[in-house]
Structure formats: C-alpha cells, structure tokens
Amino acid sequence: MEKAYNHLNSEAEIYKAWEASGAMRADETSDKPPFTIPLPPPNVTGELHLGHAAMLAIQDILTRYKKMQGHEVLWLPGTDHAAIATENVVIKHHGKKSREEWPSREDFMVDAKAFADEKHDNIVNQMKRMGSWLDWSREAYTFDEPRNFAVNRIFKDLYKDGLIERGYRLINWSVGAQSVLSDDELEYEDVKEPFYYIKCGKFIMGTVRPETKCADSPLIVHPDEDYVEITSDELRMTNDDSLIVIKRLWDDKEKFFKTLNFLDPEADYKVLSTTKGADLVGQKFTAETYAGPRDFFVIADTVIDPEKGSGAMTISASHSADDYDLAKRLGLTDFFIQKIDFEGNMTDVAGPVAGMFVKKARNVSGKLMEEKGLLVGKDDNYEHRVPLCYRSNCVVEPMISPQWFIMVEKEYTHPVDGKTTLKAQMQAAVRGFEGEDPAVQIIPERFNKEYFRWIDNLQDWCISRQIWWGHRIPVWYDEQQNIHLAEEQEIIFARHGESEGNRDGKVQGQDDPLTEKGRAHAEDMVDVLKSENVGVIVTGTSARNTETADIMAAGLGVEVVHIEELSSYDTKEVAGMTIDDIGRVAAIKYCKENGKGEDFDAFVARLKVGLEKLKKVRSNGKIVFVTNRSIYSVLQVLRDGGATDEIFEKRSKNSHLPHGIIDRWSIFQAPEGENLRQDEDTLDTWFSSALWPFSTLGWPDENAPDFQKFYNNAVNGQGTDVLETGWDILFFWVARMIMFGRYATNKFPFHTVYLHGMVTDEHGKKMSKSKGNGINPIEMIEEFGADPVRLALVIGSTPGQKIPIGANKIKGYRNFVNKLWNATRFVGMQSADPETGLCKRAIPTRPVSDNLSLTDQWILSRLSTVAAEVKTSLEAYDISTAGDKIYHFVWGEFCDWYLEASKVEPNLEVLRYTLAEILKLTHPLCPFITQQCWQELFSDSLIIEESFPAASFVNESAVAQFSTVQNIVGAIRTMRAEKNLNPKDKVAAGIKTDEAHVKAAAELIKVLGNLSALEVSASAKTPDNSATTLVDNLEIFVDIPFDEAAETARIAKLKAELEKKIAGLKGRLSNPSYTEKAPPALVAQTKAQLEQAESELQKLN
RNA sequence: GAGCGAUUAGCUCAGUUGGCUAGAGCAUCUGGUUUACACCCAGGAGGUCGCGGGUUCGAAUCCCUCAUCGCUCACCA
C-alpha cells in the first residue's frame, strides 16, 4: 500500500469496476422492499456545479445506505432539456441572434439536438466523478420518446378533463426571449423612473407609463370619497378651466402641491363644487391625450386608494396585470386595446409615438404631454420594481395573447379523490386529506409554510412557450381553428416464425422463406389477435416477414403495408458465427468493424426513417408490425433514447425473443385530416419535469414492471421515496410533480421532500463569477478527491440552510480520508505474514473469542453504539450528524485509542473486524476510499453489497471502565505537559486503587502515558515532590520534580472548581421546589454528583 | 409593506421534548519526525449563547420587544 492515498488513481478505476459489475442496475423482479430516488435531472448542456455536487452527495449517501440496509434501490438518473436556457445557448453557440436565422424549424431542431447530444456526455461524466451509484441502464431524458409519450398522454387526459384550456389571457411577455414566461420565471429589479400626473379632462391620474395613456376610456373614482373641483387663473389658461381631485389631497395643501408640483402654490384657487365619487359616475367627456382627443366615461370602484395620488385612474387593461384583473371584474373587456406589440414597439393607436420602442415612447409621450399642457405633476425620484426576464434579462411586458393554461381551480372528478381541483390535491399532499395524515413530508418542516403560501395563491399555470426547443403542443387546428388532439395508436410487435435459413446455427439470408413451423407461428398469431381490433399489418420486404404478414392479413382480413426501410438485411458475411452466440446487432457491428456487410450507422439511420414511416401508417385499429428481433432491438433503443453502441450491444444480447407477439407500444401521431396545422408553441420545460418520477418508470403503462416495483414505496405506498433538491425549485418543480403525480397516478409521487440549501463560499456568501469566489467541484475532486468533497458538502450543514464550503473545509476531510487510509495500512501491516510480508485477504467475521480485553470490549461496544446512532441519523435524513459521528469515532476513538492500544496488546481478530465494520459504516459517505481499503485488506467484492453494521456488542460497563483509563492517561499527559516534560523522558507514576480494570489496564496506561513504571495499588505511597491529581475519584501521582508554588496553585485551582461545583449542587438541592418538581431521577443524579464531588474534595485536602 | 430564516469561541457551524462543567472543525499557542499517518501526535488557551424583558426549581433552547444580517413574496393608478 502506498504511504498516502492517491485518489486520482483509485476513483476512476473503482467507478469503472462498479459499472462493469452490473450491480448498479436495480432489479425490478427483486423481492426486497423498494427504495426509489428520482435524480433531479441537470440541464443536459450544463456543467456540474456545487449545487449539483451537494445533491449528488446527499442522494448517493441515501442510496448506498438503503442498499446496504437490504432495499432494492433505484436511483434513476437523467438529464433535462431545459427549454429556454438550452435554446438560448444553442443560438449563441452558432453565433446567431435568433432562431429565425435558421432555414427552418426542423433545421434548428437538428442543430439543437446535436448540440444537446454532444454536451450530454460531459455532464454525465461529471456526475459519475462524484461517485454516484446511479442506475445508468435506466437513464432518461426529459425530451426523449418515452417522456414525449408521457407528456402527450397527460396533456390529452387533462384536456379531456377540462383542466387544460386555451385562452386569451394577460401573460408575461419577454420581448428579448420572444416568449411568454410564467410568474415564477420573473426577476424583479428596483428602478427609479419618473412618475407622471396627467390631466384627463378635469380629472388627474398618475402613471409611470405615460406611453400607455393613449387609448383608454374608463376612468375610475372612489365611490365613497368626496371630490372637489377647483379653479384658478392659472388653470383657466390651459385647455380646461378646472381640476377635479380627491378632497383628501386638496385638504392637505403641502401634499397637494408636492404631488402636483407643476401647479403654482402662490396662485389663487377657488373650490367650485364638492361631489361624492358615486355621483360622478356616468359622466362622459372628451379629453386630449398625447395621441389626440379621446372619449372617456366615469365609473366608481373601491380599488382606488384614497391616500394615494389624485384619487382617479384610467386602466390600461392590456398591459398591466392589475388593470387586467380590474377590467375583467368590472366587465370592461371591450377595452382591451393593444398598445404595444410583441417586439416591444408602440402600435398605431399610439399616434405620434407609434412604432417607437416602449422606453423611447415613454420619454417622448411625456414630453408631448408637457407641451400640450397635460402634465400637472412629475416625481423624478419615484422608485418601484419592474419584472425582468430571468433568461434574457430584458423587459417583460404584460400582454394579452392566446396561451395554454392548466386550470388549477377548476373542479373535476378524480378516480380516488372524487370531486376536487388540482389545487386542492396539492394542498392535501402536505396538509393531509380530511381526517388523514399528510402523504408528503417536507424536510425541513418550515417549508410547509412556504409551500402553502405558494399553493394557496396559485393561479392557472401558463404552459405554452413560444420557443422551439421543447415538447410541441400536441394539438392541431383546422381551417376553422377547431382543435384536434394528437391521436394515440397502438403498435403490436410480432416476431416472424422460424425460417429455412435459421437452422443448424446457420445465418439466414434475405430470401429465406418460413418453415412449416414458421407458418404455424403466423397462424397462432392470427388466433391471438382475432379478438383485437387490428387495422393494418406492416412489414419490411424480406421474404419471411412478408410471408408472415400475408398469412396474418388473410386470417384477420386486413391489408398489408410494406416499408422498405424496415426490411431485414444481409448478414451472409458473418458465416461461421451463430446468431445466438453474438446477437444480430452485434453481428452487424462485427461486419462494420471488419468492413463487411451493411454499415452499422447506415443501418440505424435506415431504421430511423422506417420508424417515422411506421408512426405515420393510418389504421382504423391497432397496427401489427412484423419484424425480426434485431430490427426490434434497434427500434426499441431508438424509442427509448440514449442510443449508444453499448446499449445496442446490451439489447442485442437479449436475443432469445420468442416467436409471436413480443411487445406493444403506444405512440402519438398527428390527427387525420386535411390542412391541419400543429400549434407552433412548445410546453414549459417544467411540464415534462413534473412527470419525472413516474414517466421514467414506464408510466403511462401502469403495468410496467418498473412502475409496479419502484413506484410503490415501502413507507406509505405512494410513488417513489425521497425527492431531494434545492429549495429554490420547490414551486417550479416539486409542487408540480405533486400535482401531476396525484392526477395521473392517483398517488403522490414521493413521501418525503428533502430540501438542501444553497451552496455558498466559506463565509456564507453567494458564489458568483463577478466576486470570483466560485468553486468548481471538478477541480476540487481533482485536487482532493471525491470523498472529501462529499463530506465537506454534507457535514456541518442543515437541511434548508446554506451550505458554506471552501477549499479549507475540503482539505480537512481529505485529511480524514487519509487517516482512514493509514489506519487500513496499519491493520494491513499487523496482519501481514512476518515471513512473506504479505497479508492474507479475507472478510473478517464477528469475533468469537471470549478472551477480550477491556479495550476490545470497549471498541466493539462503541462501534455498536456508533453504528446504531448513524443508522438513526440517516433514517431521519440527518446526514450531517451521521457523518460527524463517524468522523469522531474513526479518528478520535479507533485511531487515537484503539490502534495505539493494539500496539501494546494486539488482538488481530478484533482489529480487522472493527476496521471492516468501519469501512462499511463509512461507505455511504465515502464510497471510493472505503472500496479501495476493502480491496486492499479484505476482498475484491463490492463493499456496497455488504450489510450495514448493526449494534450487537453494546457493553456499557466496559465503556465506562475504559473511559476511566482514558481519563487517567489524559491526566498523566496533562501533568507531563504542564511540567514541560520532553515526550522522550519517561517517568514513574502511581494510581491509588485496587480496581481490577485499572490494574488490568496498567500496561496500557504505562505505554500511553509514557511511563517508566506504574504502581496500581490502594496502598501506593505518593513519593515526596511529585505531582498529584484526581481522576474519577482516583488519586494519581506522577513522579516529576515539581515546582512547589505551581503545584500548590494547581491543587488550589482543582479545589476551587470542586467547591464551586459543590456549592452549585448544594444550592440546587436545598431549593425545595427543585427537589419537589424536578424529575426524581435528576434529583438522585444531582445527589450522587454531590457525594462524588465531596469525596474528591476530601482526598485533595 | 408582509412572511421566513439567522444571530453560540477569531472564522464556519452543531447543540434532540427546557436538565450534568455549552461542543466540533479550521485558525491560534506550547511541546514533539517514537517503523499507520507532519495530510501526524500530545497538551493548552479561547464563549455574559445579538440586546432587554417574561415563563420556570432550572432557558442557548419556550414567549414578547428591539437591533443587525440574509432570503422570499407582494406591490401603490
């Protein structure tokens, strides 16, 4: 073994070995209780950051722990297509400004997909470097075929239940991204902008957006407030000769002139009349605006805040969320006039500023009003917050536009919950249904409040986005704008029967016909399918497929469609190799590598085209597709995504498919009809993310083995187990998974939500590029190793609180990992054969010797206790405490005491056993070093397949007795240090006791205390001039020439402490309310302490 | 403006339903290269638990006020 652990060599090798072992694959047929964690899929084009690293560390720890506890664990990986973010990156990557620069939408999608595919391996490899025990065989992608199918299915279901609607609504429009944004995608910024008070006839209204005051008609006043009409000579010179303002403002002259600061405070004002707001209602007038004269009418509503502004406002319903709600409430929907277009320019209604960008129009319209004498006040220091697009960081304009929405408050009938709403279901998840406990627990609990605050205020979710990179809305329109949903089609895969060529291990060719038995297979399939509504039979063009199809078509009375691309291929060149030996697809690969037969990539490309054609086959029933197993294998890979060579090879090896019906797929296809046009929009990226926990397990096929096994947790039978993520996406993602999960699967998608905090630098500051305090986890892994990075991320952090981390902290845990390495090295040296120097590797079994020393009993007991504590902590998701316990047990007890003791009184059996148990205990936190040490000393097996340590050696008295030994050694060391004794110098010491365990430990104390001699006896006499002290009521002396004054001072200090303690204890006991009210056990304890302290004090005197 | 969180050693943080002398890591100080480990060992110093009240036999812990910092949400025509 190397003197220092070299993580760089180890980690890559170990991860490879894990992958090669096949043990990372979860077994859906297992009898073990399932434990499932869906990995929050990182952006496929992203880079691993410390947030990901924290997430991976926490989830990996849970995964490994649960696996060692005997669960069938599935931690399911994947990536996210991250719609808006990725689309922007792709555009930038190609050096373009907008997607419109591509020749077509299809071209853009090809480039975007290529980019995503290329980036995919990067993030995946980075995830692996953290040591993540992920089931890569089940890797999913939010934008692959199965996920697209799930998206289409739930869209269709929701639409049919009336929970998805298309409508004109006010939405947040990002001018920069040219797309709608959900409320949660907005970021707010404080800005200072001029606030204008504008005349509207005699009325005055205030606004920060004068450019929108060009085409309004309703003017609102407060019904219960008094309004005064005032005039003055100055006012007579303007267009109107009087002003109407709310009386409250007029009564407060200081505020009045401060607000309407264009009016002359010195002028002579007269009040013409006072009127209730309600009595102004119905007034109609024509007034000048910056864009020319306009007709207005007065209405009243209590929305007006009498303390603010002039007491009147007009509403710009098309460009303000509040105004929109108000206009709808007041039935003013005729006044939704578009003043700003989707490029952010003013429309024609804006007259003189039409065509100008909003910001410019704002200044210009302000100036125009001033010139026209319409401006009566302006506040240049007005501060407010404006929404910005979180992606393009540019202005967000509220706009009215046709969009798709999920109706969260609409009632529908759910198969389990009955009449309900999506919102009610989301609330019930965490609050519990009437009379029931909540199905979902959020850790930390305080986020329940956050969750409810969000859910309770939840509005319909706008799910359409005007971008290309995403799941396209599965809706088509005809010329009358009627809606047509995508159609679902079932494809039944049938494998043709035995053919002539497939005999005696020979390889069959394109033209080999069916055998008699093969024909019989075809007849059998007819029988199976007779009861099903089959519309069409599809086949390639090879002889046996055609023949099978013809027999079936005749039997079922349906037509046959041939698709050339789905035909078989020529493998004659692979003579000499049997199909079952190598598999069909592997055979093609072999041809490719050896320059024979059809090129593998060309083969796959051909089948892709065929698959698309297959999806477009029209049928008034199910489609049967007759094929062979190799084509089927490839199509399956194409459908499931992640089409790598390894996956092809893996699939092809599963080549023992029976003849007959082998699979059924459902697909969505465009609805049938003339001149149908698909909706241009795509779905919000969170729509597909919201399906993640179950779309990755086979849903909507609820009979899928994965869904049955892993979407049925052992805790409360809901979906998966734990959803662990950052709290910042509690609403975006977690809440929506809860919503879709309950809706679609009748279960909540997980029983526990664990929210970790934001990773910050070591001073708790946000990491940012501009501050330069960012830490790249990959660099840290390179420098220190993955295990220390994991420890640094999970120890010393609390759920939901920020996770401060710096190189120093990681370095500290690197030292721990190295300590573990060296402990292993020491044990290895102890167990090495003295002659050969080699160490026999064997997995230690539980020590059976009945001749255990106190030290052995102590370490075994402590091991047991710590294992139990770690288990308790991990079960409660308290990883920090678990890590801390392990850290201190390994370093402070096993290394500092047991290893040192074993140099005096070796017990190899206990030593090896304890180390093995420690490695198991530490494995979930530090997978690499523990695996490496395991291999060095014990076995080539995977340590993760061992059982997690259980408490089986608890021995309280041994622990107490050894604790006395530790205290004695500590006291001796302290006295030595106080006397500045060189560690090399040995001295004599004595302990005045006849206690057997102290006597038994004498040799150990002698070595650890670095003593020349040790007398343990009740009758031991303290030599003159030696230092004394008390430990656990035992008198100890160390024969060190001492300085009288210092020794007296030390004893005095000891005495003072004891006296203080005694006084405190006595005080407590003399308080009758303490002895009466405190728990009796506590009082007894206090008494015992007092006795002990008094006895100690006596000995000192 | 509202809500949430934080405030404990120089720094970063633990501290369970209120109960033993309030702990850890890093930093610091003293002494040490004794064949597992200087990525180390041994020992020490360092805290009025943000302030002020209250409840209690007993408060870092529960309640109230205030202060400071952080986060989130909502906005005023």
PDB file of C-alpha atoms in Angstrom, chain A residues 981 986-990 1011 1023-1027 1037-1042:
ATOM      1  CA  LEU A 981       8.477  17.274  30.174  1.00  0.00           C
ATOM      2  CA  LYS A 986       9.866   8.508  30.930  1.00  0.00           C
ATOM      3  CA  VAL A 987       8.738   8.968  34.497  1.00  0.00           C
ATOM      4  CA  ALA A 988       7.181   6.791  37.154  1.00  0.00           C
ATOM      5  CA  ALA A 989       3.600   7.142  38.313  1.00  0.00           C
ATOM      6  CA  GLY A 990       1.061   5.532  40.550  1.00  0.00           C
ATOM      7  CA  LEU A1011       5.805   5.951  31.971  1.00  0.00           C
ATOM      8  CA  PRO A1023       6.670   9.994  46.789  1.00  0.00           C
ATOM      9  CA  ASP A1024       7.795  13.362  48.019  1.00  0.00           C
ATOM     10  CA  ASN A1025       7.911  16.072  45.477  1.00  0.00           C
ATOM     11  CA  SER A1026       5.563  14.504  42.996  1.00  0.00           C
ATOM     12  CA  ALA A1027       2.594  15.971  41.222  1.00  0.00           C
ATOM     13  CA  PHE A1037       0.666  10.784  41.217  1.00  0.00           C
ATOM     14  CA  VAL A1038       3.377  11.324  38.692  1.00  0.00           C
ATOM     15  CA  ASP A1039       6.896  11.343  39.952  1.00  0.00           C
ATOM     16  CA  ILE A1040       8.031  14.584  38.420  1.00  0.00           C
ATOM     17  CA  PRO A1041      10.257  17.026  40.205  1.00  0.00           C
ATOM     18  CA  PHE A1042       7.861  19.904  40.561  1.00  0.00           C
TER      19      PHE A1042
END
